[in-house]
Amino acid sequence: MELIESLDLSLHQLNGEILPSFSYLNFLNHFNVSYNNLTGQIPTSIQLQSFENLSYVDNHLCGPPLTKNCTTKGFSTDITNNGGSDEGSKVNWLYISIVIGFVMRFWGVVAPLFFIESWRYAYYQKLNLVGRKLYVFRGT
């Protein structure tokens, strides 16, 4: 079994941990255990850590090459989250950037109209002109 080059166990509803003996499979070129119900730490070996994260997707695994670290208390931490807990601490930066962009653009237009009187008069004169043109266009 040590000479196996390809092992695809994805989508087999497997439970439990990846056996430590998998670390002795030195000739593996392809390894995939994704979409199972595997738990625990990925056995430490140069071979198993060399496969990409997609080989371990949709499991409850931790340790390299995944971003989840295994801890002794059974709680995993996320490397990309500076060691914080996985649950409830994710920030959706897309929504934050949308809000910041809206606030900056809104005040970039409104603030000059609010504070510079000549701009405010010019703006309202332009709106009045456009409104009259629309009224005349609609009336004909």
PDB file of C-alpha atoms in Angstrom:
ATOM      1  CA  MET A   1       0.000   0.000   0.000  1.00  0.00           C
ATOM      2  CA  GLU A   2       2.964   2.358   0.433  1.00  0.00           C
ATOM      3  CA  LEU A   3       3.301   2.548  -3.377  1.00  0.00           C
ATOM      4  CA  ILE A   4      -0.151   4.074  -3.986  1.00  0.00           C
ATOM      5  CA  GLU A   5       0.097   7.112  -6.280  1.00  0.00           C
ATOM      6  CA  SER A   6      -3.519   8.296  -6.348  1.00  0.00           C
ATOM      7  CA  LEU A   7      -6.205   8.125  -3.674  1.00  0.00           C
ATOM      8  CA  ASP A   8      -9.617   9.776  -4.080  1.00  0.00           C
ATOM      9  CA  LEU A   9     -12.013   9.157  -1.193  1.00  0.00           C
ATOM     10  CA  SER A  10     -14.197  12.207  -1.799  1.00  0.00           C
ATOM     11  CA  LEU A  11     -17.986  12.041  -1.491  1.00  0.00           C
ATOM     12  CA  HIS A  12     -17.980   8.742   0.434  1.00  0.00           C
ATOM     13  CA  GLN A  13     -19.617   9.929   3.693  1.00  0.00           C
ATOM     14  CA  LEU A  14     -16.568   8.858   5.704  1.00  0.00           C
ATOM     15  CA  ASN A  15     -16.498   9.577   9.456  1.00  0.00           C
ATOM     16  CA  GLY A  16     -13.671   9.739  11.952  1.00  0.00           C
ATOM     17  CA  GLU A  17     -10.078  10.873  11.607  1.00  0.00           C
ATOM     18  CA  ILE A  18      -7.489  10.474   8.877  1.00  0.00           C
ATOM     19  CA  LEU A  19      -5.302   7.618  10.039  1.00  0.00           C
ATOM     20  CA  PRO A  20      -1.686   8.468  10.947  1.00  0.00           C
ATOM     21  CA  SER A  21      -0.559   5.644   8.668  1.00  0.00           C
ATOM     22  CA  PHE A  22      -1.527   7.844   5.690  1.00  0.00           C
ATOM     23  CA  SER A  23       1.611   9.844   6.428  1.00  0.00           C
ATOM     24  CA  TYR A  24       3.673   6.865   5.177  1.00  0.00           C
ATOM     25  CA  LEU A  25       2.207   7.098   1.659  1.00  0.00           C
ATOM     26  CA  ASN A  26       5.271   8.732   0.122  1.00  0.00           C
ATOM     27  CA  PHE A  27       4.374   8.244  -3.547  1.00  0.00           C
ATOM     28  CA  LEU A  28       0.996  10.006  -3.523  1.00  0.00           C
ATOM     29  CA  ASN A  29       0.563  12.424  -6.427  1.00  0.00           C
ATOM     30  CA  HIS A  30      -3.186  12.905  -5.953  1.00  0.00           C
ATOM     31  CA  PHE A  31      -5.083  12.822  -2.638  1.00  0.00           C
ATOM     32  CA  ASN A  32      -8.685  13.905  -2.089  1.00  0.00           C
ATOM     33  CA  VAL A  33     -10.882  13.329   0.981  1.00  0.00           C
ATOM     34  CA  SER A  34     -13.211  16.284   0.394  1.00  0.00           C
ATOM     35  CA  TYR A  35     -16.955  16.269   1.123  1.00  0.00           C
ATOM     36  CA  ASN A  36     -16.910  13.723   3.928  1.00  0.00           C
ATOM     37  CA  ASN A  37     -17.397  14.071   7.668  1.00  0.00           C
ATOM     38  CA  LEU A  38     -13.783  13.681   8.744  1.00  0.00           C
ATOM     39  CA  THR A  39     -12.600  15.294  11.976  1.00  0.00           C
ATOM     40  CA  GLY A  40      -9.353  15.950  13.789  1.00  0.00           C
ATOM     41  CA  GLN A  41      -5.882  16.900  12.720  1.00  0.00           C
ATOM     42  CA  ILE A  42      -4.377  16.084   9.339  1.00  0.00           C
ATOM     43  CA  PRO A  43      -1.451  13.714   9.998  1.00  0.00           C
ATOM     44  CA  THR A  44       1.906  15.432   9.770  1.00  0.00           C
ATOM     45  CA  SER A  45       3.892  14.425   6.721  1.00  0.00           C
ATOM     46  CA  ILE A  46       5.531  16.261   3.870  1.00  0.00           C
ATOM     47  CA  GLN A  47       3.258  14.455   1.428  1.00  0.00           C
ATOM     48  CA  LEU A  48      -0.122  15.203   3.057  1.00  0.00           C
ATOM     49  CA  GLN A  49       0.739  18.866   3.693  1.00  0.00           C
ATOM     50  CA  SER A  50       1.717  19.365   0.041  1.00  0.00           C
ATOM     51  CA  PHE A  51      -1.835  18.921  -1.273  1.00  0.00           C
ATOM     52  CA  GLU A  52      -4.014  21.999  -1.728  1.00  0.00           C
ATOM     53  CA  ASN A  53      -6.902  22.933   0.554  1.00  0.00           C
ATOM     54  CA  LEU A  54      -9.466  21.647  -1.968  1.00  0.00           C
ATOM     55  CA  SER A  55      -8.386  18.099  -1.106  1.00  0.00           C
ATOM     56  CA  TYR A  56      -9.819  18.592   2.406  1.00  0.00           C
ATOM     57  CA  VAL A  57     -12.919  20.771   1.697  1.00  0.00           C
ATOM     58  CA  ASP A  58     -16.171  20.277   3.651  1.00  0.00           C
ATOM     59  CA  ASN A  59     -14.727  18.327   6.564  1.00  0.00           C
ATOM     60  CA  HIS A  60     -13.985  19.253  10.175  1.00  0.00           C
ATOM     61  CA  LEU A  61     -10.219  18.959   9.812  1.00  0.00           C
ATOM     62  CA  CYS A  62      -7.495  21.215  11.125  1.00  0.00           C
ATOM     63  CA  GLY A  63      -3.768  21.678  10.786  1.00  0.00           C
ATOM     64  CA  PRO A  64      -1.544  22.345   7.781  1.00  0.00           C
ATOM     65  CA  PRO A  65      -2.223  22.886   4.897  1.00  0.00           C
ATOM     66  CA  LEU A  66      -5.578  24.300   6.165  1.00  0.00           C
ATOM     67  CA  THR A  67      -5.803  27.680   7.855  1.00  0.00           C
ATOM     68  CA  LYS A  68      -7.412  26.150  10.958  1.00  0.00           C
ATOM     69  CA  ASN A  69      -4.971  25.343  13.741  1.00  0.00           C
ATOM     70  CA  CYS A  70      -5.671  22.479  16.105  1.00  0.00           C
ATOM     71  CA  THR A  71      -5.591  23.217  19.820  1.00  0.00           C
ATOM     72  CA  THR A  72      -5.523  20.924  22.802  1.00  0.00           C
ATOM     73  CA  LYS A  73      -8.992  21.924  24.069  1.00  0.00           C
ATOM     74  CA  GLY A  74     -10.710  20.888  20.855  1.00  0.00           C
ATOM     75  CA  PHE A  75     -11.347  24.451  19.711  1.00  0.00           C
ATOM     76  CA  SER A  76      -9.809  25.361  16.398  1.00  0.00           C
ATOM     77  CA  THR A  77      -8.425  28.777  15.619  1.00  0.00           C
ATOM     78  CA  ASP A  78      -8.065  30.430  12.261  1.00  0.00           C
ATOM     79  CA  ILE A  79      -4.606  31.586  11.199  1.00  0.00           C
ATOM     80  CA  THR A  80      -6.061  34.317   8.986  1.00  0.00           C
ATOM     81  CA  ASN A  81      -8.013  35.641  11.979  1.00  0.00           C
ATOM     82  CA  ASN A  82      -4.905  36.176  14.158  1.00  0.00           C
ATOM     83  CA  GLY A  83      -5.684  33.144  16.290  1.00  0.00           C
ATOM     84  CA  GLY A  84      -9.245  34.175  17.072  1.00  0.00           C
ATOM     85  CA  SER A  85     -12.119  31.784  17.272  1.00  0.00           C
ATOM     86  CA  ASP A  86     -13.878  30.734  14.056  1.00  0.00           C
ATOM     87  CA  GLU A  87     -17.390  31.359  15.314  1.00  0.00           C
ATOM     88  CA  GLY A  88     -19.042  34.782  15.185  1.00  0.00           C
ATOM     89  CA  SER A  89     -15.957  36.916  14.668  1.00  0.00           C
ATOM     90  CA  LYS A  90     -15.872  37.186  10.892  1.00  0.00           C
ATOM     91  CA  VAL A  91     -16.157  40.709   9.521  1.00  0.00           C
ATOM     92  CA  ASN A  92     -17.668  41.195   6.102  1.00  0.00           C
ATOM     93  CA  TRP A  93     -15.319  43.809   4.670  1.00  0.00           C
ATOM     94  CA  LEU A  94     -17.435  44.208   1.537  1.00  0.00           C
ATOM     95  CA  TYR A  95     -20.282  45.789   3.516  1.00  0.00           C
ATOM     96  CA  ILE A  96     -17.908  47.929   5.541  1.00  0.00           C
ATOM     97  CA  SER A  97     -16.253  49.270   2.375  1.00  0.00           C
ATOM     98  CA  ILE A  98     -19.680  49.986   0.824  1.00  0.00           C
ATOM     99  CA  VAL A  99     -20.732  51.990   3.888  1.00  0.00           C
ATOM    100  CA  ILE A 100     -17.441  53.909   4.001  1.00  0.00           C
ATOM    101  CA  GLY A 101     -17.684  54.631   0.272  1.00  0.00           C
ATOM    102  CA  PHE A 102     -21.257  55.860   0.596  1.00  0.00           C
ATOM    103  CA  VAL A 103     -20.424  58.140   3.526  1.00  0.00           C
ATOM    104  CA  MET A 104     -17.336  59.577   1.821  1.00  0.00           C
ATOM    105  CA  ARG A 105     -19.091  60.213  -1.502  1.00  0.00           C
ATOM    106  CA  PHE A 106     -22.234  61.565   0.146  1.00  0.00           C
ATOM    107  CA  TRP A 107     -20.309  64.105   2.212  1.00  0.00           C
ATOM    108  CA  GLY A 108     -18.058  64.860  -0.753  1.00  0.00           C
ATOM    109  CA  VAL A 109     -21.148  66.214  -2.553  1.00  0.00           C
ATOM    110  CA  VAL A 110     -23.331  67.433   0.316  1.00  0.00           C
ATOM    111  CA  ALA A 111     -20.673  69.117   2.468  1.00  0.00           C
ATOM    112  CA  PRO A 112     -19.647  71.697  -0.161  1.00  0.00           C
ATOM    113  CA  LEU A 113     -23.322  72.446  -0.875  1.00  0.00           C
ATOM    114  CA  PHE A 114     -23.980  72.799   2.827  1.00  0.00           C
ATOM    115  CA  PHE A 115     -20.977  74.961   3.704  1.00  0.00           C
ATOM    116  CA  ILE A 116     -20.247  76.984   0.519  1.00  0.00           C
ATOM    117  CA  GLU A 117     -23.115  79.358  -0.157  1.00  0.00           C
ATOM    118  CA  SER A 118     -22.162  80.218  -3.768  1.00  0.00           C
ATOM    119  CA  TRP A 119     -22.083  76.501  -4.711  1.00  0.00           C
ATOM    120  CA  ARG A 120     -25.471  75.982  -3.068  1.00  0.00           C
ATOM    121  CA  TYR A 121     -27.046  78.821  -5.063  1.00  0.00           C
ATOM    122  CA  ALA A 122     -25.482  77.582  -8.319  1.00  0.00           C
ATOM    123  CA  TYR A 123     -26.703  74.032  -7.625  1.00  0.00           C
ATOM    124  CA  TYR A 124     -30.275  75.092  -6.932  1.00  0.00           C
ATOM    125  CA  GLN A 125     -30.316  77.393  -9.981  1.00  0.00           C
ATOM    126  CA  LYS A 126     -29.184  74.450 -12.136  1.00  0.00           C
ATOM    127  CA  LEU A 127     -31.896  72.208 -10.630  1.00  0.00           C
ATOM    128  CA  ASN A 128     -34.497  74.930 -11.257  1.00  0.00           C
ATOM    129  CA  LEU A 129     -33.374  75.257 -14.901  1.00  0.00           C
ATOM    130  CA  VAL A 130     -33.516  71.493 -15.470  1.00  0.00           C
ATOM    131  CA  GLY A 131     -36.935  71.345 -13.799  1.00  0.00           C
ATOM    132  CA  ARG A 132     -38.313  74.110 -16.052  1.00  0.00           C
ATOM    133  CA  LYS A 133     -36.947  72.379 -19.165  1.00  0.00           C
ATOM    134  CA  LEU A 134     -38.569  69.094 -18.136  1.00  0.00           C
ATOM    135  CA  TYR A 135     -41.842  70.896 -17.454  1.00  0.00           C
ATOM    136  CA  VAL A 136     -41.803  72.565 -20.873  1.00  0.00           C
ATOM    137  CA  PHE A 137     -40.752  69.318 -22.581  1.00  0.00           C
ATOM    138  CA  ARG A 138     -43.562  67.411 -20.881  1.00  0.00           C
ATOM    139  CA  GLY A 139     -46.122  70.122 -21.654  1.00  0.00           C
ATOM    140  CA  THR A 140     -45.546  70.040 -25.419  1.00  0.00           C
TER     141      THR A 140
END
